[in-house]
GROMACS .gro file of N, CA and C in nm:
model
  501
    1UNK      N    1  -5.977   8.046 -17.428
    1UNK     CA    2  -5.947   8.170 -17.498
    1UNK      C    3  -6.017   8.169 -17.634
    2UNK      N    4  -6.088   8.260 -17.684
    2UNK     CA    5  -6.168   8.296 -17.793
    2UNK      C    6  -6.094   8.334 -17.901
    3UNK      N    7  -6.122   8.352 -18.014
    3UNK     CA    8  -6.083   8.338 -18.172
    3UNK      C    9  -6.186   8.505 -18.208
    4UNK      N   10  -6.092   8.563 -18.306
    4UNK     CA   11  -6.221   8.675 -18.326
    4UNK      C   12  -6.262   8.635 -18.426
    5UNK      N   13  -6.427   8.664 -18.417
    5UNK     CA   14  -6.486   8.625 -18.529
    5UNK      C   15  -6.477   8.701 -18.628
    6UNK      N   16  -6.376   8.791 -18.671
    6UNK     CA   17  -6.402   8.843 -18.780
    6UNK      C   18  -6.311   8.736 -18.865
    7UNK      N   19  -6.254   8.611 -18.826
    7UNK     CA   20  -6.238   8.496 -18.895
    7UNK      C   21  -6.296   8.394 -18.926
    8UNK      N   22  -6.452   8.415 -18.861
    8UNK     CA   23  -6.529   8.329 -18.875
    8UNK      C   24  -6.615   8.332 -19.022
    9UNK      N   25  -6.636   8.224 -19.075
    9UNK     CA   26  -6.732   8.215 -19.193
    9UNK      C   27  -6.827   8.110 -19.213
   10UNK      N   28  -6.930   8.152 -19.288
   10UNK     CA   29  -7.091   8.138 -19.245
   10UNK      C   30  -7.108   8.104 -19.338
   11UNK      N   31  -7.129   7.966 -19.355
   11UNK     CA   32  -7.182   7.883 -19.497
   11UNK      C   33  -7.285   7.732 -19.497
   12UNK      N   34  -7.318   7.731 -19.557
   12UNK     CA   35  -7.409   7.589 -19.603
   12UNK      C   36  -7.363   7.480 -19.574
   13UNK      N   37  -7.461   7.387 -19.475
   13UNK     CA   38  -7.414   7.306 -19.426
   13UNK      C   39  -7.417   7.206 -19.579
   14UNK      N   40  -7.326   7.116 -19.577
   14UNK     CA   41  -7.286   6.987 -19.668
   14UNK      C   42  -7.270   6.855 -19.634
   15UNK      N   43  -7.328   6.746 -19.716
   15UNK     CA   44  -7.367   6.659 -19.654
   15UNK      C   45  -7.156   6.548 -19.608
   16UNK      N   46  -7.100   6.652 -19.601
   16UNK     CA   47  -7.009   6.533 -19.572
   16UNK      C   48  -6.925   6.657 -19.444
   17UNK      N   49  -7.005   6.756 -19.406
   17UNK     CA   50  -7.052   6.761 -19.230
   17UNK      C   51  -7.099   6.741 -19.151
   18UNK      N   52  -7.157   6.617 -19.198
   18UNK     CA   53  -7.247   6.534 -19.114
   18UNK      C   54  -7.169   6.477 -18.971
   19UNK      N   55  -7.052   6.462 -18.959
   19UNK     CA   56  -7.024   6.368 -18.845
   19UNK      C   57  -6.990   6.513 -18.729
   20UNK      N   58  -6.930   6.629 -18.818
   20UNK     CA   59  -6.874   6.754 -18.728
   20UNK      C   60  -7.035   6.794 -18.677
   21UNK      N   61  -7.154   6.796 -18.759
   21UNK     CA   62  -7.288   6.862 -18.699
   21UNK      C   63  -7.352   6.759 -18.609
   22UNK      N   64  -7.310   6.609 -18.576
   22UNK     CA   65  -7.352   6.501 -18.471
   22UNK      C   66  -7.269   6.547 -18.398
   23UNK      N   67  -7.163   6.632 -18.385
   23UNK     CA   68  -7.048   6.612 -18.248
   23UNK      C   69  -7.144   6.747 -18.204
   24UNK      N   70  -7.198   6.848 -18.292
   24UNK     CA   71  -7.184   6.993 -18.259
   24UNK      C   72  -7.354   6.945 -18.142
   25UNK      N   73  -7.442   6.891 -18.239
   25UNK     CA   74  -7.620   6.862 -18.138
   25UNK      C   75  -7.578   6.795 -18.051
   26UNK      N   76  -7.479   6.694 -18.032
   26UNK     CA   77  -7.433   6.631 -17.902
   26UNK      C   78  -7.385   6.709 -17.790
   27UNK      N   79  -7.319   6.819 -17.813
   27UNK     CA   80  -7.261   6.952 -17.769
   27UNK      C   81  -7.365   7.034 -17.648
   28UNK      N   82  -7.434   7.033 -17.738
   28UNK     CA   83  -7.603   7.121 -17.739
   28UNK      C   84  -7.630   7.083 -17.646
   29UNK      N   85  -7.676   6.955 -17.672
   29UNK     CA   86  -7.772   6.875 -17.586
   29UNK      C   87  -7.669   6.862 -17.412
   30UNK      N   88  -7.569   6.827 -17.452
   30UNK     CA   89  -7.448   6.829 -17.325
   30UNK      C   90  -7.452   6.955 -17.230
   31UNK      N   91  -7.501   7.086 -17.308
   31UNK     CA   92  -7.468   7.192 -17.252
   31UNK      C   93  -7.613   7.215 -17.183
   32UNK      N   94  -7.770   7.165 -17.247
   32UNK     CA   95  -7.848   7.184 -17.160
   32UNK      C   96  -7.863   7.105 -17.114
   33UNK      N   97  -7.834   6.941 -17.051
   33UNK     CA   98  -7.831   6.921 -16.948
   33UNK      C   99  -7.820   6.939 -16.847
   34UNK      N  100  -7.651   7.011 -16.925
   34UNK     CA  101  -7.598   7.077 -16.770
   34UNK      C  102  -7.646   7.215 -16.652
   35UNK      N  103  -7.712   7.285 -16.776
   35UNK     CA  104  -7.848   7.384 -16.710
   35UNK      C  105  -7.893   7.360 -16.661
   36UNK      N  106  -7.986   7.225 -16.717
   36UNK     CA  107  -8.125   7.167 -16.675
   36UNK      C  108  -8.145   7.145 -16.511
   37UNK      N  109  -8.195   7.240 -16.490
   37UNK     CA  110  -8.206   7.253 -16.351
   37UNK      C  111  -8.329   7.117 -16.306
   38UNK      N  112  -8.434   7.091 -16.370
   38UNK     CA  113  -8.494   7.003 -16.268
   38UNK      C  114  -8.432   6.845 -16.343
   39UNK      N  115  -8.322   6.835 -16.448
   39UNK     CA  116  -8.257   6.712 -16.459
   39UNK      C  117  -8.369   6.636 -16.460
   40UNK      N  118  -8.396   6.692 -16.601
   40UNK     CA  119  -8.521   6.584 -16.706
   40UNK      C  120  -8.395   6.633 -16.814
   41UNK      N  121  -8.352   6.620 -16.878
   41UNK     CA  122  -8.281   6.586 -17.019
   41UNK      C  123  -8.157   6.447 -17.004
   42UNK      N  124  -8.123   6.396 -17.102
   42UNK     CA  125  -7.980   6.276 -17.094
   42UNK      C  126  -7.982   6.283 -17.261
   43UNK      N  127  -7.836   6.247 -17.271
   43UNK     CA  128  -7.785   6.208 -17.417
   43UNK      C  129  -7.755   6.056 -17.393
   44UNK      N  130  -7.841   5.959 -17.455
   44UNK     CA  131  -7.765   5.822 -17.510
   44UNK      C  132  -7.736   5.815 -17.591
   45UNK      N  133  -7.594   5.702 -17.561
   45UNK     CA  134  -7.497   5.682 -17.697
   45UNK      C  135  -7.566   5.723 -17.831
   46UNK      N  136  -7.714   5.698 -17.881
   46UNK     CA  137  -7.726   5.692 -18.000
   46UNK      C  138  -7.801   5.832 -18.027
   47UNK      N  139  -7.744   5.932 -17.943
   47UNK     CA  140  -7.874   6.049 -17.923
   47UNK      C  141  -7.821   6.132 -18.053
   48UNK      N  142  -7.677   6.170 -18.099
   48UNK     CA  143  -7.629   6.252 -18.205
   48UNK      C  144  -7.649   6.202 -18.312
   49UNK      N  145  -7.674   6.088 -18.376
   49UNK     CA  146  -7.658   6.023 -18.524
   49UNK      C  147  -7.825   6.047 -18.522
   50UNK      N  148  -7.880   5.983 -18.427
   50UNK     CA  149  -8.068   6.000 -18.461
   50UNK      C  150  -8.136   6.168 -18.476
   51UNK      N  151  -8.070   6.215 -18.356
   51UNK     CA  152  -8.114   6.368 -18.367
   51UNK      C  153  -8.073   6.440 -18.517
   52UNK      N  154  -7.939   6.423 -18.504
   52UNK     CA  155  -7.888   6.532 -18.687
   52UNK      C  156  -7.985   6.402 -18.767
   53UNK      N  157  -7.992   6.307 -18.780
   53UNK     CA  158  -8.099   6.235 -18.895
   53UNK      C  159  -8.231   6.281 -18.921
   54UNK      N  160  -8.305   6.325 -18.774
   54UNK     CA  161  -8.388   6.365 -18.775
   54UNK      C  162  -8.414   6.549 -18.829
   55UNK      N  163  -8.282   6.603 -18.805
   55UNK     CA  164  -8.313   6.734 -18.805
   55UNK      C  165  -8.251   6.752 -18.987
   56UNK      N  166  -8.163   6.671 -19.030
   56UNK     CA  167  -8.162   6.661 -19.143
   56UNK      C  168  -8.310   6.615 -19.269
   57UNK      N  169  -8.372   6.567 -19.217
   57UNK     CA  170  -8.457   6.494 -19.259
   57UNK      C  171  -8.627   6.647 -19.265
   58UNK      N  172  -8.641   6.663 -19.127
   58UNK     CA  173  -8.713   6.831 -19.113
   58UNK      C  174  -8.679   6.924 -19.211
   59UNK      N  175  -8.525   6.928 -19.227
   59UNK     CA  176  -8.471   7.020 -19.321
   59UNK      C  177  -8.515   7.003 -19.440
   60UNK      N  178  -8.489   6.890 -19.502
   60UNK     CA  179  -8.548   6.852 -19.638
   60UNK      C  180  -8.697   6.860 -19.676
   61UNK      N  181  -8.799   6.836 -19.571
   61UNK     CA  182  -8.942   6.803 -19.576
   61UNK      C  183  -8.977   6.927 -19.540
   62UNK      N  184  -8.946   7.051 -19.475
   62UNK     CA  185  -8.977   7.165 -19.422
   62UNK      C  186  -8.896   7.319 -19.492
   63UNK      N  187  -8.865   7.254 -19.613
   63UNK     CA  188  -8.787   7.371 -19.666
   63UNK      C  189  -8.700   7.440 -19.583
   64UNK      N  190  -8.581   7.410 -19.503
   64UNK     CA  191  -8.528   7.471 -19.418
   64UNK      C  192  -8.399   7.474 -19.466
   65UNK      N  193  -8.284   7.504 -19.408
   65UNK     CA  194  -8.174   7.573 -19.387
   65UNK      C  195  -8.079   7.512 -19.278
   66UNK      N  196  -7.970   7.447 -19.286
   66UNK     CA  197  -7.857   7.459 -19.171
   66UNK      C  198  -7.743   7.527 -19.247
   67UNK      N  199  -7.724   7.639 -19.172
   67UNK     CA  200  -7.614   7.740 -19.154
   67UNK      C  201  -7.461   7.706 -19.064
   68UNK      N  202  -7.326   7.648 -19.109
   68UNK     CA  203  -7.183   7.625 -18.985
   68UNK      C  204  -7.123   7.744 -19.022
   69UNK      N  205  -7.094   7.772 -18.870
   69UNK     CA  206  -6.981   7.846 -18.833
   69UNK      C  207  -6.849   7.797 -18.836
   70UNK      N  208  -6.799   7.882 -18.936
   70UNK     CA  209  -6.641   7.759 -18.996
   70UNK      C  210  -6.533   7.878 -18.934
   71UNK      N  211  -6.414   7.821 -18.886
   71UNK     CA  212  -6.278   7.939 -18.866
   71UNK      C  213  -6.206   7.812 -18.874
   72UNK      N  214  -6.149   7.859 -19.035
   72UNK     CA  215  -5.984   7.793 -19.053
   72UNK      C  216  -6.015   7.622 -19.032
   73UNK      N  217  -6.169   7.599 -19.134
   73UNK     CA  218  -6.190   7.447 -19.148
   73UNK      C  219  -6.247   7.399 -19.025
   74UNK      N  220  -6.257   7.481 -18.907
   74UNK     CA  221  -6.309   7.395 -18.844
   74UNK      C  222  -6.470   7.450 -18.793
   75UNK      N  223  -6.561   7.359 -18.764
   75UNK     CA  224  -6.692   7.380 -18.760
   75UNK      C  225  -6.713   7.437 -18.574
   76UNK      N  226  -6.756   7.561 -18.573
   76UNK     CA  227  -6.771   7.579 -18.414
   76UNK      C  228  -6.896   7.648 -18.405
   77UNK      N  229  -6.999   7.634 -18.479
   77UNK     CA  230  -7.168   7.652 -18.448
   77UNK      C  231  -7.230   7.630 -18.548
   78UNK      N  232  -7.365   7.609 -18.542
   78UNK     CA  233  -7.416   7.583 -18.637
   78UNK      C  234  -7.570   7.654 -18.638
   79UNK      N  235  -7.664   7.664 -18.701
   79UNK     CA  236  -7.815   7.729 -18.699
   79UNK      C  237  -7.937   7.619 -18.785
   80UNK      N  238  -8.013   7.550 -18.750
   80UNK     CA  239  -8.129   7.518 -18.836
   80UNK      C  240  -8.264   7.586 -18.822
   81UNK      N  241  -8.264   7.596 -18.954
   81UNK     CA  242  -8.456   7.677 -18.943
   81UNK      C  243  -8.469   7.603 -19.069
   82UNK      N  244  -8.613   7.597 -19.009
   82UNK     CA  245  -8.732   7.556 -19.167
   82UNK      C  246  -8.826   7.658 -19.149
   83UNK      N  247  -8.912   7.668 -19.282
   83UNK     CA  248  -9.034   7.727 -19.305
   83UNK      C  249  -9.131   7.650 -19.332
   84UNK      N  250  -9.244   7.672 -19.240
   84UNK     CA  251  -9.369   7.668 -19.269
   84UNK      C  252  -9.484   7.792 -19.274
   85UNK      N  253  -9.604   7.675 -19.379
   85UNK     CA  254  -9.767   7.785 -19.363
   85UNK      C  255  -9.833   7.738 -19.251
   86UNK      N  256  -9.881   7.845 -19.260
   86UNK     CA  257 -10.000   7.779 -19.108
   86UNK      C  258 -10.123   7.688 -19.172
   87UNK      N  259 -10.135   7.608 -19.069
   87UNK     CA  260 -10.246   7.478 -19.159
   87UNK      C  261 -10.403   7.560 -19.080
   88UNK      N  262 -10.469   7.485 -19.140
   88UNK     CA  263 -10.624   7.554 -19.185
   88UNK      C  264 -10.678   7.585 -19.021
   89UNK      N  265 -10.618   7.476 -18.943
   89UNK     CA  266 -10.649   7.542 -18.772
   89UNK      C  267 -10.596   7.625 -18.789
   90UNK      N  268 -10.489   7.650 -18.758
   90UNK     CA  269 -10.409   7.749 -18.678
   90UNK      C  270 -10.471   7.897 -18.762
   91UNK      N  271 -10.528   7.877 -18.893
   91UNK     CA  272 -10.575   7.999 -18.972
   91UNK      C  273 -10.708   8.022 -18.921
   92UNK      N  274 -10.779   7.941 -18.823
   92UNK     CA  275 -10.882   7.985 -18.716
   92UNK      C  276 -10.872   8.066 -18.627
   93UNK      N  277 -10.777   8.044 -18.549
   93UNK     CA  278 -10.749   8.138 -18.416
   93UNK      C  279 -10.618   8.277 -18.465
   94UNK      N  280 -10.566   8.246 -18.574
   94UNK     CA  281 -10.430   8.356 -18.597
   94UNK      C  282 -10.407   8.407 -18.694
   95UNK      N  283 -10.333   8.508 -18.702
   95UNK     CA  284 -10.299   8.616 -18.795
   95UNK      C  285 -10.243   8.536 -18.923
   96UNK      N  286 -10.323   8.537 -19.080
   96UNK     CA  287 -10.207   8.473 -19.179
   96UNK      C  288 -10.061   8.515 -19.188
   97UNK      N  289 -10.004   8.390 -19.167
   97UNK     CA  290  -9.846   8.397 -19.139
   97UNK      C  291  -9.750   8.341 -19.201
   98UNK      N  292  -9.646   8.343 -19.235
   98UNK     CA  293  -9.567   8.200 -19.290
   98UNK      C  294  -9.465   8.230 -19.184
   99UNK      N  295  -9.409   8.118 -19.116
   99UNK     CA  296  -9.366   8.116 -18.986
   99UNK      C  297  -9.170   8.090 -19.047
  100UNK      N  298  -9.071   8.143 -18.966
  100UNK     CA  299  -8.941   8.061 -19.019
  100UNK      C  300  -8.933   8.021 -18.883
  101UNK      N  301  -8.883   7.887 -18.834
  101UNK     CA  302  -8.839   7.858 -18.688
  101UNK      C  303  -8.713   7.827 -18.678
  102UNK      N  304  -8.655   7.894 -18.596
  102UNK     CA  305  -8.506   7.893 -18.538
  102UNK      C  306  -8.488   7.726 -18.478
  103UNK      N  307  -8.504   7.594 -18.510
  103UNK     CA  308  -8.494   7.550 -18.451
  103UNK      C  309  -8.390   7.499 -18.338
  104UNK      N  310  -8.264   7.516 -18.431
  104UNK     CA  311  -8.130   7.515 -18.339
  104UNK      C  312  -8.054   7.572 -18.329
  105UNK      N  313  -7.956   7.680 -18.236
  105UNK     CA  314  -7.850   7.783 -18.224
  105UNK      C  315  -7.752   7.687 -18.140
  106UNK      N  316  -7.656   7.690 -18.193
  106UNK     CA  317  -7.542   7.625 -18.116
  106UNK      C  318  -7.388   7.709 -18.184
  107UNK      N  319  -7.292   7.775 -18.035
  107UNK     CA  320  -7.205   7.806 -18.057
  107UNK      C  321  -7.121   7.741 -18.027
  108UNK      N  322  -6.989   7.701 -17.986
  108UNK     CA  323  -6.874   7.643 -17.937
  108UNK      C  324  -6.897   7.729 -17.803
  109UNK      N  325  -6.863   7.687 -17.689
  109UNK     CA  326  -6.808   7.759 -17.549
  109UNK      C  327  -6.709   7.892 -17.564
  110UNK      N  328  -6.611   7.793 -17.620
  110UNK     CA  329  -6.515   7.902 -17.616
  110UNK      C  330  -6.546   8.050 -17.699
  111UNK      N  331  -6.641   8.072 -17.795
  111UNK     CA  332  -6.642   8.152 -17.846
  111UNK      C  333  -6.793   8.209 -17.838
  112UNK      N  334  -6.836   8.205 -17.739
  112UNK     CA  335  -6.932   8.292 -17.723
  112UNK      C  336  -6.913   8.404 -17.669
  113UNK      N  337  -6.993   8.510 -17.691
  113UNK     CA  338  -7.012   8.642 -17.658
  113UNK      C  339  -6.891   8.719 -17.795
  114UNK      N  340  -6.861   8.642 -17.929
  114UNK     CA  341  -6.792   8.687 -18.029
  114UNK      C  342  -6.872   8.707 -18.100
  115UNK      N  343  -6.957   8.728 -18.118
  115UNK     CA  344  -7.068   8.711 -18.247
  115UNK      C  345  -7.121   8.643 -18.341
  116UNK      N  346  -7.089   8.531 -18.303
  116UNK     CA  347  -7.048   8.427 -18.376
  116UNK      C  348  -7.208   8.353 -18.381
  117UNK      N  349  -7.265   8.362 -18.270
  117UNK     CA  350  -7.427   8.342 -18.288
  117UNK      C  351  -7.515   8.484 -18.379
  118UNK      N  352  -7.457   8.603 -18.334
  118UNK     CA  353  -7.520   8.714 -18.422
  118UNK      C  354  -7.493   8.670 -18.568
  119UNK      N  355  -7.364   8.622 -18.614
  119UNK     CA  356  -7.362   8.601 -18.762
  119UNK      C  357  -7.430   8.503 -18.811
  120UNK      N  358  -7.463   8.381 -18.688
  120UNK     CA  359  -7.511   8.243 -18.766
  120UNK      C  360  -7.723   8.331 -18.788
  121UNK      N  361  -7.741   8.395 -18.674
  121UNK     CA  362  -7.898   8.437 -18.670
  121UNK      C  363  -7.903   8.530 -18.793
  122UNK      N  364  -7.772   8.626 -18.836
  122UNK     CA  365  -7.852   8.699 -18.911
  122UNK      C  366  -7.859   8.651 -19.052
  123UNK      N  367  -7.744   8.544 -19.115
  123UNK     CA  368  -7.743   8.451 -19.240
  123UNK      C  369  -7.909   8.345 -19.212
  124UNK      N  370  -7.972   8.282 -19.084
  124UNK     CA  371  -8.110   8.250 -19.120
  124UNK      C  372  -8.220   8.331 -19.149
  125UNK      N  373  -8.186   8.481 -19.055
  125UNK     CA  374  -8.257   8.571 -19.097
  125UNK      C  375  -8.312   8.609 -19.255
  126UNK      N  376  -8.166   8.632 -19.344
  126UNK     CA  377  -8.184   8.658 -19.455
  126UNK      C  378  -8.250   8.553 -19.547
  127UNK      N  379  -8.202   8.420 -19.475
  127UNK     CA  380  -8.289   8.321 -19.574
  127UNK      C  381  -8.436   8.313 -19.556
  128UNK      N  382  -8.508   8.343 -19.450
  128UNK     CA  383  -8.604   8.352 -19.406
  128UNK      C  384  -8.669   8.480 -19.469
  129UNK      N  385  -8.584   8.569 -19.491
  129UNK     CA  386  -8.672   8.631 -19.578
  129UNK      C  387  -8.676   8.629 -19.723
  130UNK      N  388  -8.580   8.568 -19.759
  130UNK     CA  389  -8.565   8.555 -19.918
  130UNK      C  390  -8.682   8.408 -19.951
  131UNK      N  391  -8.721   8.361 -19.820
  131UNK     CA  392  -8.835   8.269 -19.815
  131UNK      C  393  -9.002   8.330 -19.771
  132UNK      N  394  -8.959   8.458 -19.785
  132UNK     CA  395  -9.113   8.570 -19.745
  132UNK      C  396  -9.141   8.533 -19.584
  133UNK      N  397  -9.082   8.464 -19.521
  133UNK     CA  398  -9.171   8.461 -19.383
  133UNK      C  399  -9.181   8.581 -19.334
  134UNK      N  400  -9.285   8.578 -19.242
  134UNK     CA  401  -9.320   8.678 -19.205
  134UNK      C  402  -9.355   8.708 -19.067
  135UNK      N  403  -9.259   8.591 -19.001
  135UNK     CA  404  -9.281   8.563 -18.847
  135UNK      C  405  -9.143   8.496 -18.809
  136UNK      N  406  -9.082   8.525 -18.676
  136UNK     CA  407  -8.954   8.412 -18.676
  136UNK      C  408  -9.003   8.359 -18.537
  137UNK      N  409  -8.977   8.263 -18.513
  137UNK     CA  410  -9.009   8.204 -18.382
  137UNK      C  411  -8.890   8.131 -18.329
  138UNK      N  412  -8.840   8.133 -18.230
  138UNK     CA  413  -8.686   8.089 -18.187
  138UNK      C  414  -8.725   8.021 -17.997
  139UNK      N  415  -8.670   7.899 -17.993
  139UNK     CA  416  -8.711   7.899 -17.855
  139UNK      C  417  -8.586   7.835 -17.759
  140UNK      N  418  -8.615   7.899 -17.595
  140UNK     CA  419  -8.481   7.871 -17.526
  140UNK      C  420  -8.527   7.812 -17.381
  141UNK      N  421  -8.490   7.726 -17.331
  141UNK     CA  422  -8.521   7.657 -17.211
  141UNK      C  423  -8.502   7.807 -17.082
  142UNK      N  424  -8.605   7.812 -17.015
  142UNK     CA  425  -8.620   7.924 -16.915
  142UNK      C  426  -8.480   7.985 -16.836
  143UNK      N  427  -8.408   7.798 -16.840
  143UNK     CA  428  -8.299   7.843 -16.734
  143UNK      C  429  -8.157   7.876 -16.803
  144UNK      N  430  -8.175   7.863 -16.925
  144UNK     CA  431  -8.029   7.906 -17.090
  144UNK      C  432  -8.082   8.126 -17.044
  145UNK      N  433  -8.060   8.132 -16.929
  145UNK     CA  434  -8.065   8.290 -16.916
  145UNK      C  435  -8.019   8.346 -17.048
  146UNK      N  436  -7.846   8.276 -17.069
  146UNK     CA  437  -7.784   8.347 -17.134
  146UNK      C  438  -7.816   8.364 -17.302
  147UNK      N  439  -7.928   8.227 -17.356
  147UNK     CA  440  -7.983   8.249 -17.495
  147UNK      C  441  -8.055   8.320 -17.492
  148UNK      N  442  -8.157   8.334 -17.355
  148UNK     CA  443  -8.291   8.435 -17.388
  148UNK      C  444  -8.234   8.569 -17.350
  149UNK      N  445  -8.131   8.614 -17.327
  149UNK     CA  446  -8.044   8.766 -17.352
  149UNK      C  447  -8.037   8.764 -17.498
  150UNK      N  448  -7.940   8.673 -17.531
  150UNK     CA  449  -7.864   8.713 -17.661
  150UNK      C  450  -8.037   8.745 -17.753
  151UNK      N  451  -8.119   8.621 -17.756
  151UNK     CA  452  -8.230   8.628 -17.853
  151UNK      C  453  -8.306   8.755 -17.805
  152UNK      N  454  -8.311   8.854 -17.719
  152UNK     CA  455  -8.368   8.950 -17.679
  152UNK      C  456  -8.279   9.095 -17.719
  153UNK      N  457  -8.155   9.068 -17.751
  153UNK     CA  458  -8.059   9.134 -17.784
  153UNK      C  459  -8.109   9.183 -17.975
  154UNK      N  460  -8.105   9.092 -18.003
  154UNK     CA  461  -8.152   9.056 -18.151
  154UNK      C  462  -8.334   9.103 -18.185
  155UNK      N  463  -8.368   9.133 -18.074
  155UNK     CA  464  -8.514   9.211 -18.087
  155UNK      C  465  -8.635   9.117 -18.090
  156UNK      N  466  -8.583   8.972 -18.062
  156UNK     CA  467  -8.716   8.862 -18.047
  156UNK      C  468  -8.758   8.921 -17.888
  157UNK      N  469  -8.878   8.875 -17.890
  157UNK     CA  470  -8.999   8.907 -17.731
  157UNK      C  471  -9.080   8.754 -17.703
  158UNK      N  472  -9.031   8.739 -17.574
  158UNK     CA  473  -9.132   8.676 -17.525
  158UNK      C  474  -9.262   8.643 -17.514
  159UNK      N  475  -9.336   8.509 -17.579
  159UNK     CA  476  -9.440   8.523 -17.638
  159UNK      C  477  -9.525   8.398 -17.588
  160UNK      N  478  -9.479   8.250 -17.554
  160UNK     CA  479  -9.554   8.190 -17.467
  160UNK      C  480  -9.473   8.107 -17.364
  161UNK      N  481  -9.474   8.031 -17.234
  161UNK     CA  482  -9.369   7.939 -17.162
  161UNK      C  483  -9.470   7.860 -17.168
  162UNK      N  484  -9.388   7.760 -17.175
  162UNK     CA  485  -9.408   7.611 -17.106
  162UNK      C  486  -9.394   7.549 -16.995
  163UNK      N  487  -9.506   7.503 -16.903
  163UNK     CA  488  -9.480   7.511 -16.749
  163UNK      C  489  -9.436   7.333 -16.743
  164UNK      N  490  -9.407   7.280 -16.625
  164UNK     CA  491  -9.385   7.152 -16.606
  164UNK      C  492  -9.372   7.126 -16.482
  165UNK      N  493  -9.465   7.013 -16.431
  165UNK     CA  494  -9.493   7.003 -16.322
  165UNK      C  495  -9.443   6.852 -16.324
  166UNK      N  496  -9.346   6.808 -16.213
  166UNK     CA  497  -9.300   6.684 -16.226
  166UNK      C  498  -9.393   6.579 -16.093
  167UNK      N  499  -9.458   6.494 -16.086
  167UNK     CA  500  -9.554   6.416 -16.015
  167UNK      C  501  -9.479   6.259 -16.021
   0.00000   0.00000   0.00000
């Protein structure tokens, strides 16, 4: 049973949410496994402390942003984006850009389809623009149907896949 989000609140992640944002990417990662239709993904024991280290660490070096979804103290989604420029390739083949990337959307189960991902996308949104980007790029495994709705809902378009051929 779901919580309405008009109790939900949308704030800056802090570094002593660190152990609630390892339970939340462990979550993540748990939930596309369980998608993962051709069962190429696994979480080992040490997959939540290295991943948030790592995505903490992006954050700092990439000018980025983690956004929790808090109701009544407790943490039930979270959002990371960083910003980057495009490096001197990519200013060969493409439009000058400064890119924000959605790198992670994670809601709680129970409270999806509350808005609770619309509030965490549109608080990176705003930071992303109070950071001038001028591109958002957000990405969802083919078979997460239900992210590439919601992110299509929100007015992102399909723009390249990734094929995989297992041998």
């Amino acid at each position: 049973m779901g919580i309405s989000s008009m109790k939900i609140l949308i704030r800056e992640y802090k570094p002593t949410d660190k152990i609630v944002l390892i339970r939340c990417v462990e979550a993540l990662q748990d939930y596309e496994i369980n998608i993962d239709n051709l069962k190429r993904k696994r979480r080992l024991p040490a997959y939540g402390k290295y991943f948030t280290n790592q995505l903490l660490r992006r954050v700092r070096t990439e000018k980025g942003k983690i956004f929790l979804a808090v109701d009544q103290d407790k943490v039930c989604g979270y959002v990371v984006g960083t910003v980057a420029k495009q490096t001197k390739e990519s200013l060969l083949k493409k439009v000058p850009s400064k890119f924000g990337y959605v790198v992670e959307l994670y809601v709680d189960q129970s409270l999806r389809r509350q808005r609770v991902g619309q509030k965490l996308m549109k608080k990176m949104e705003e930071f992303f623009e109070k950071e001038h980007c001028t591109v958002i790029t957000v990405g969802a495994m083919v078979v997460n149907t239900g992210a590439r709705k919601f992110y299509k809902k929100l007015k992102y378009v399909d723009r390249s896949v990734e094929m995989i051929k297992i041998i």
